């Protein structure tokens, strides 16, 4: 074997070692990239779950507020209807006199209506 063969074998060996090292390093780096991507996907999934939980709790609060509002509106409508009916009954029982002075029933009903209206605005 002459020197050219030895140099060729040495060069081929170095080249094979370089290619093998390059390949192994590529696999190692790809493995690290895969780990980072997997960790990112897990964190994103956890964030999404957290967002869904917050959204669900906010929707529950909105639903509860809407139900409370509906209940208050129904209660207010009943109270208003009752006061209107009482006022109509008072007008039928005692027509307003010529001097336009309110009797005790009308005055009580109007005062109660004002009181109820004031309570609604403070809540």
Coordinates of N, CA, C and O in Angstrom, one line a residue:
X1 N 0.8 -1.2 0.0 CA 0.0 0.0 0.0 C 0.9 1.2 0.0 O 1.7 1.4 0.8
X2 N 0.6 2.0 -1.0 CA 1.4 3.2 -1.0 C 0.8 4.3 -0.2 O -0.3 4.2 0.4
X3 N 1.4 5.4 -0.2 CA 1.0 6.6 0.6 C -0.4 7.1 0.1 O -1.1 7.7 0.9
X4 N -0.7 7.1 -1.2 CA -1.9 7.6 -1.7 C -3.1 6.8 -1.1 O -4.2 7.4 -0.8
X5 N -2.9 5.5 -1.1 CA -4.0 4.6 -0.5 C -4.2 5.0 0.9 O -5.3 5.1 1.4
X6 N -3.1 5.1 1.7 CA -3.2 5.4 3.1 C -3.9 6.8 3.3 O -4.7 7.0 4.2
X7 N -3.5 7.7 2.5 CA -4.1 9.1 2.6 C -5.6 9.0 2.2 O -6.4 9.7 2.8
X8 N -5.9 8.3 1.2 CA -7.3 8.1 0.8 C -8.2 7.5 1.8 O -9.3 7.9 2.1
X9 N -7.6 6.4 2.5 CA -8.3 5.7 3.5 C -8.5 6.7 4.7 O -9.5 6.7 5.3
X10 N -7.4 7.4 5.1 CA -7.5 8.3 6.2 C -8.5 9.4 5.9 O -9.4 9.8 6.8
X11 N -8.5 9.9 4.7 CA -9.5 11.0 4.3 C -10.9 10.4 4.3 O -11.8 11.1 4.8
X12 N -11.1 9.2 3.8 CA -12.4 8.6 3.8 C -12.9 8.3 5.2 O -14.1 8.5 5.6
X13 N -12.0 7.9 6.1 CA -12.3 7.7 7.5 C -12.7 9.0 8.2 O -13.7 9.1 9.0
X14 N -12.0 10.1 7.9 CA -12.3 11.4 8.5 C -13.7 11.9 8.0 O -14.5 12.4 8.7
X15 N -13.9 11.7 6.7 CA -15.1 12.1 6.1 C -16.3 11.3 6.7 O -17.4 11.8 7.0
X16 N -16.1 10.0 6.8 CA -17.2 9.1 7.4 C -17.4 9.5 8.9 O -18.6 9.6 9.3
X17 N -16.4 9.8 9.6 CA -16.6 10.3 11.0 C -17.3 11.6 11.1 O -18.2 11.8 11.9
X18 N -17.0 12.5 10.1 CA -17.6 13.8 10.1 C -19.1 13.6 9.8 O -20.0 14.3 10.4
X19 N -19.4 12.8 8.8 CA -20.8 12.6 8.4 C -21.6 11.9 9.5 O -22.7 12.3 9.8
X20 N -21.0 11.0 10.2 CA -21.6 10.3 11.3 C -21.9 11.3 12.4 O -23.0 11.3 13.0
X21 N -20.9 12.1 12.7 CA -21.1 13.1 13.8 C -22.2 14.1 13.4 O -23.0 14.5 14.3
X22 N -22.2 14.5 12.2 CA -23.2 15.5 11.7 C -24.6 14.8 11.8 O -25.5 15.5 12.3
X23 N -24.7 13.6 11.5 CA -26.0 12.9 11.6 C -26.4 12.7 13.0 O -27.6 13.0 13.3
X24 N -25.5 12.3 13.9 CA -25.9 12.1 15.3 C -26.2 13.5 15.9 O -27.2 13.5 16.6
X25 N -25.5 14.5 15.6 CA -25.8 15.8 16.1 C -27.2 16.3 15.6 O -27.9 16.9 16.3
X26 N -27.5 16.0 14.4 CA -28.8 16.4 13.8 C -29.9 15.7 14.5 O -30.9 16.3 14.9
X27 N -29.7 14.4 14.8 CA -30.8 13.6 15.6 C -30.9 14.2 17.0 O -32.0 14.3 17.5
X28 N -29.8 14.5 17.6 CA -29.8 15.1 18.9 C -30.5 16.4 19.0 O -31.4 16.7 19.8
X29 N -30.2 17.3 18.0 CA -30.9 18.6 17.9 C -32.4 18.5 17.6 O -33.2 19.2 18.1
X30 N -32.7 17.5 16.7 CA -34.1 17.3 16.4 C -34.9 16.8 17.6 O -36.0 17.2 17.8
X31 N -34.2 16.0 18.4 CA -34.9 15.5 19.6 C -35.1 16.7 20.6 O -36.2 16.7 21.2
X32 N -34.2 17.6 20.7 CA -34.4 18.7 21.6 C -35.5 19.6 21.0 O -36.3 20.1 21.8
X33 N -35.5 19.8 19.7 CA -36.6 20.6 19.1 C -38.0 20.0 19.4 O -38.9 20.7 19.7
X34 N -38.0 18.6 19.3 CA -39.3 17.9 19.6 C -39.7 18.1 21.0 O -40.9 18.3 21.3
X35 N -38.7 18.1 21.9 CA -39.1 18.3 23.4 C -39.6 19.7 23.6 O -40.6 19.9 24.3
X36 N -39.0 20.7 23.0 CA -39.5 22.1 23.2 C -40.9 22.3 22.6 O -41.7 22.9 23.2
X37 N -41.1 21.7 21.4 CA -42.4 21.8 20.8 C -43.5 21.1 21.6 O -44.6 21.6 21.8
X38 N -43.1 19.9 22.2 CA -44.1 19.2 23.0 C -44.4 20.0 24.3 O -45.6 20.1 24.7
X39 N -43.4 20.6 24.9 CA -43.6 21.4 26.1 C -44.5 22.6 25.8 O -45.4 23.0 26.5
X40 N -44.2 23.2 24.6 CA -45.0 24.4 24.2 C -46.4 24.0 24.0 O -47.4 24.7 24.4
X41 N -46.7 22.9 23.4 CA -48.0 22.4 23.1 C -48.8 22.1 24.4 O -49.9 22.4 24.6
X42 N -48.1 21.5 25.4 CA -48.7 21.2 26.7 C -49.0 22.5 27.4 O -50.1 22.7 28.0
X43 N -48.1 23.5 27.4 CA -48.4 24.8 28.0 C -49.6 25.5 27.3 O -50.4 26.1 28.0
X44 N -49.6 25.4 26.0 CA -50.7 26.0 25.3 C -52.0 25.4 25.7 O -53.1 26.0 25.9
X45 N -52.0 24.1 25.8 CA -53.2 23.3 26.2 C -53.7 23.7 27.6 O -54.9 23.9 27.8
X46 N -52.7 23.8 28.5 CA -53.1 24.2 29.9 C -53.6 25.7 29.9 O -54.6 25.9 30.6
X47 N -53.0 26.6 29.1 CA -53.5 27.9 29.1 C -54.9 28.0 28.5 O -55.8 28.7 29.0
X48 N -55.2 27.1 27.5 CA -56.5 27.1 26.9 C -57.5 26.6 27.9 O -58.6 27.1 28.0
X49 N -57.2 25.5 28.7 CA -58.1 25.0 29.7 C -58.4 26.1 30.7 O -59.5 26.3 31.2
X50 N -57.4 26.8 31.1 CA -57.5 27.9 32.1 C -58.5 29.0 31.5 O -59.3 29.5 32.2
X51 N -58.3 29.3 30.3 CA -59.1 30.3 29.7 C -60.6 29.8 29.6 O -61.5 30.6 29.9
X52 N -60.8 28.6 29.3 CA -62.1 28.0 29.3 C -62.8 28.0 30.6 O -64.0 28.3 30.8
X53 N -62.0 27.7 31.7 CA -62.5 27.8 33.0 C -63.0 29.2 33.4 O -64.0 29.4 34.0
X54 N -62.1 30.2 33.1 CA -62.4 31.6 33.4 C -63.7 32.0 32.6 O -64.6 32.6 33.2
X55 N -63.7 31.6 31.4 CA -64.8 31.9 30.5 C -66.1 31.3 31.1 O -67.2 32.0 31.1
X56 N -66.0 30.1 31.5 CA -67.2 29.4 32.1 C -67.7 30.1 33.3 O -68.9 30.3 33.5
X57 N -66.8 30.5 34.2 CA -67.2 31.2 35.4 C -67.8 32.5 35.1 O -68.7 32.9 35.8
X58 N -67.2 33.2 34.2 CA -67.8 34.5 33.8 C -69.2 34.3 33.2 O -70.1 35.1 33.5
X59 N -69.4 33.3 32.4 CA -70.7 33.1 31.8 C -71.7 32.7 32.9 O -72.8 33.2 32.9
X60 N -71.3 32.0 33.9 CA -72.1 31.7 35.1 C -72.5 33.0 35.8 O -73.7 33.1 36.2
X61 N -71.6 33.8 36.0 CA -71.9 35.1 36.7 C -72.8 35.9 35.9 O -73.8 36.6 36.4
X62 N -72.6 36.0 34.6 CA -73.5 36.7 33.7 C -74.9 36.1 33.7 O -75.9 36.9 33.8
X63 N -75.0 34.8 33.7 CA -76.3 34.1 33.7 C -77.0 34.4 35.1 O -78.2 34.7 35.1
X64 N -76.3 34.4 36.2 CA -76.8 34.7 37.5 C -77.3 36.1 37.6 O -78.4 36.4 38.1
X65 N -76.5 37.0 37.0 CA -76.9 38.4 37.0 C -78.2 38.6 36.2 O -79.1 39.4 36.6
X66 N -78.3 38.0 35.1 CA -79.4 38.1 34.2 C -80.7 37.5 34.9 O -81.8 38.1 34.8
X67 N -80.5 36.4 35.6 CA -81.6 35.8 36.3 C -82.1 36.7 37.4 O -83.3 36.9 37.6
X68 N -81.1 37.3 38.2 CA -81.5 38.2 39.2 C -82.2 39.5 38.7 O -83.2 40.0 39.3
X69 N -81.7 39.9 37.5 CA -82.4 41.1 36.9 C -83.8 40.7 36.5 O -84.7 41.5 36.7
X70 N -84.0 39.6 35.9 CA -85.3 39.2 35.5 C -86.3 39.1 36.7 O -87.4 39.5 36.6
X71 N -85.8 38.5 37.8 CA -86.6 38.4 39.0 C -87.0 39.7 39.5 O -88.1 40.0 39.9
X72 N -86.0 40.7 39.5 CA -86.3 42.0 40.0 C -87.3 42.7 39.1 O -88.2 43.4 39.6
X73 N -87.1 42.5 37.8 CA -88.1 43.1 36.9 C -89.5 42.6 37.1 O -90.5 43.3 37.0
X74 N -89.6 41.3 37.3 CA -90.9 40.7 37.5 C -91.5 41.2 38.8 O -92.7 41.5 38.9
X75 N -90.7 41.3 39.8 CA -91.2 41.8 41.1 C -91.6 43.3 41.0 O -92.7 43.6 41.5
X76 N -90.8 44.1 40.3 CA -91.2 45.5 40.1 C -92.4 45.6 39.3 O -93.3 46.5 39.5
X77 N -92.6 44.8 38.3 CA -93.8 44.8 37.4 C -95.0 44.5 38.3 O -96.1 45.1 38.1
X78 N -94.9 43.5 39.1 CA -96.1 43.1 40.0 C -96.4 44.2 41.0 O -97.6 44.6 41.2
X79 N -95.3 44.8 41.6 CA -95.6 45.9 42.5 C -96.2 47.1 41.8 O -97.2 47.7 42.3
X80 N -95.8 47.4 40.6 CA -96.3 48.5 39.8 C -97.8 48.3 39.5 O -98.6 49.1 39.6
X81 N -98.1 47.1 39.0 CA -99.4 46.7 38.7 C -100.3 46.8 39.9 O -101.5 47.3 39.8
X82 N -99.8 46.3 41.0 CA -100.6 46.4 42.3 C -100.9 47.8 42.6 O -102.1 48.2 43.0
X83 N -99.9 48.7 42.6 CA -100.1 50.1 42.9 C -101.1 50.8 41.9 O -101.9 51.6 42.3
X84 N -100.9 50.5 40.6 CA -101.9 51.0 39.7 C -103.3 50.6 39.9 O -104.2 51.4 39.8
X85 N -103.5 49.3 40.3 CA -104.8 48.8 40.6 C -105.4 49.5 41.8 O -106.6 49.8 41.8
X86 N -104.5 49.6 42.8 CA -105.0 50.3 44.1 C -105.4 51.7 43.7 O -106.4 52.2 44.3
X87 N -104.7 52.4 42.9 CA -105.0 53.8 42.5 C -106.3 53.8 41.8 O -107.2 54.7 42.0
X88 N -106.5 52.9 40.8 CA -107.8 52.8 40.1 C -109.0 52.6 41.0 O -110.0 53.2 40.9
X89 N -108.7 51.6 42.0 CA -109.8 51.3 43.0 C -110.1 52.5 43.8 O -111.3 52.8 44.1
X90 N -109.1 53.3 44.2 CA -109.3 54.5 45.0 C -110.0 55.5 44.2 O -110.9 56.2 44.8
X91 N -109.8 55.6 43.0 CA -110.5 56.6 42.1 C -111.9 56.2 41.9 O -112.8 57.1 41.9
X92 N -112.2 54.9 41.8 CA -113.6 54.5 41.7 C -114.3 54.7 43.0 O -115.5 55.1 42.9
X93 N -113.7 54.4 44.1 CA -114.4 54.5 45.4 C -114.6 56.0 45.7 O -115.7 56.3 46.1
X94 N -113.6 56.8 45.6 CA -113.7 58.2 45.9 C -113.2 59.0 44.8 O -112.0 59.2 44.6
X95 N -114.1 59.5 43.9 CA -113.7 60.4 42.9 C -113.0 61.6 43.4 O -113.2 62.0 44.5
X96 N -112.1 62.1 42.7 CA -111.3 63.3 43.1 C -112.3 64.5 43.3 O -113.1 64.8 42.4
X97 N -112.2 65.1 44.4 CA -113.1 66.2 44.7 C -112.8 67.4 43.8 O -111.8 67.5 43.2
X98 N -113.7 68.4 43.8 CA -113.6 69.5 43.0 C -112.4 70.4 43.3 O -111.8 71.0 42.5
X99 N -112.0 70.4 44.6 CA -110.8 71.2 45.0 C -109.5 70.5 44.8 O -108.5 71.0 45.1
X100 N -109.5 69.3 44.2 CA -108.4 68.5 43.8 C -107.5 68.1 45.0 O -106.2 68.1 44.8
X101 N -108.0 68.0 46.1 CA -107.2 67.5 47.3 C -107.2 66.0 47.3 O -108.3 65.4 47.2
X102 N -106.1 65.4 47.6 CA -106.0 64.0 47.6 C -106.5 63.5 48.9 O -106.2 64.0 50.0
X103 N -107.2 62.4 48.9 CA -107.7 61.7 50.1 C -106.5 60.9 50.6 O -105.5 60.7 50.0
X104 N -106.7 60.3 51.8 CA -105.7 59.5 52.5 C -105.2 58.3 51.7 O -104.0 58.0 51.6
X105 N -106.2 57.6 51.0 CA -105.8 56.4 50.2 C -104.9 56.8 49.0 O -103.9 56.1 48.8
X106 N -105.3 57.8 48.3 CA -104.5 58.2 47.1 C -103.2 58.7 47.6 O -102.2 58.3 47.0
X107 N -103.1 59.5 48.6 CA -101.8 60.0 49.1 C -100.9 58.8 49.5 O -99.7 58.8 49.2
X108 N -101.5 57.8 50.2 CA -100.7 56.7 50.7 C -100.2 55.9 49.4 O -99.0 55.5 49.4
X109 N -101.0 55.7 48.4 CA -100.6 54.9 47.3 C -99.5 55.7 46.5 O -98.5 55.1 46.1
X110 N -99.7 57.0 46.4 CA -98.6 57.8 45.7 C -97.3 57.8 46.4 O -96.3 57.6 45.9
X111 N -97.4 57.9 47.7 CA -96.2 57.9 48.6 C -95.5 56.5 48.5 O -94.3 56.5 48.4
X112 N -96.3 55.5 48.5 CA -95.8 54.1 48.4 C -95.1 54.0 47.0 O -94.0 53.3 46.9
X113 N -95.7 54.5 46.0 CA -95.1 54.4 44.6 C -93.8 55.1 44.5 O -92.9 54.6 43.9
X114 N -93.8 56.3 45.1 CA -92.6 57.1 45.1 C -91.5 56.4 45.9 O -90.3 56.3 45.5
X115 N -91.8 55.8 47.0 CA -90.9 55.1 47.9 C -90.3 53.9 47.1 O -89.1 53.6 47.1
X116 N -91.2 53.2 46.5 CA -90.8 52.0 45.7 C -89.9 52.4 44.5 O -88.9 51.7 44.3
X117 N -90.2 53.5 43.8 CA -89.4 53.9 42.7 C -88.0 54.4 43.2 O -87.0 54.1 42.6
X118 N -88.0 55.0 44.4 CA -86.7 55.4 45.0 C -85.8 54.2 45.3 O -84.6 54.2 45.2
X119 N -86.5 53.2 45.9 CA -85.7 52.0 46.2 C -85.2 51.3 45.0 O -84.1 50.7 45.0
X120 N -85.9 51.3 43.9 CA -85.4 50.7 42.6 C -84.2 51.4 42.1 O -83.3 50.8 41.6
X121 N -84.2 52.7 42.2 CA -83.0 53.4 41.7 C -81.8 53.3 42.5 O -80.7 53.4 42.1
X122 N -81.9 53.0 43.8 CA -80.7 52.8 44.7 C -80.1 51.5 44.6 O -79.0 51.2 45.0
X123 N -80.9 50.5 44.1 CA -80.3 49.1 44.0 C -79.7 48.9 42.7 O -79.7 48.9 41.7

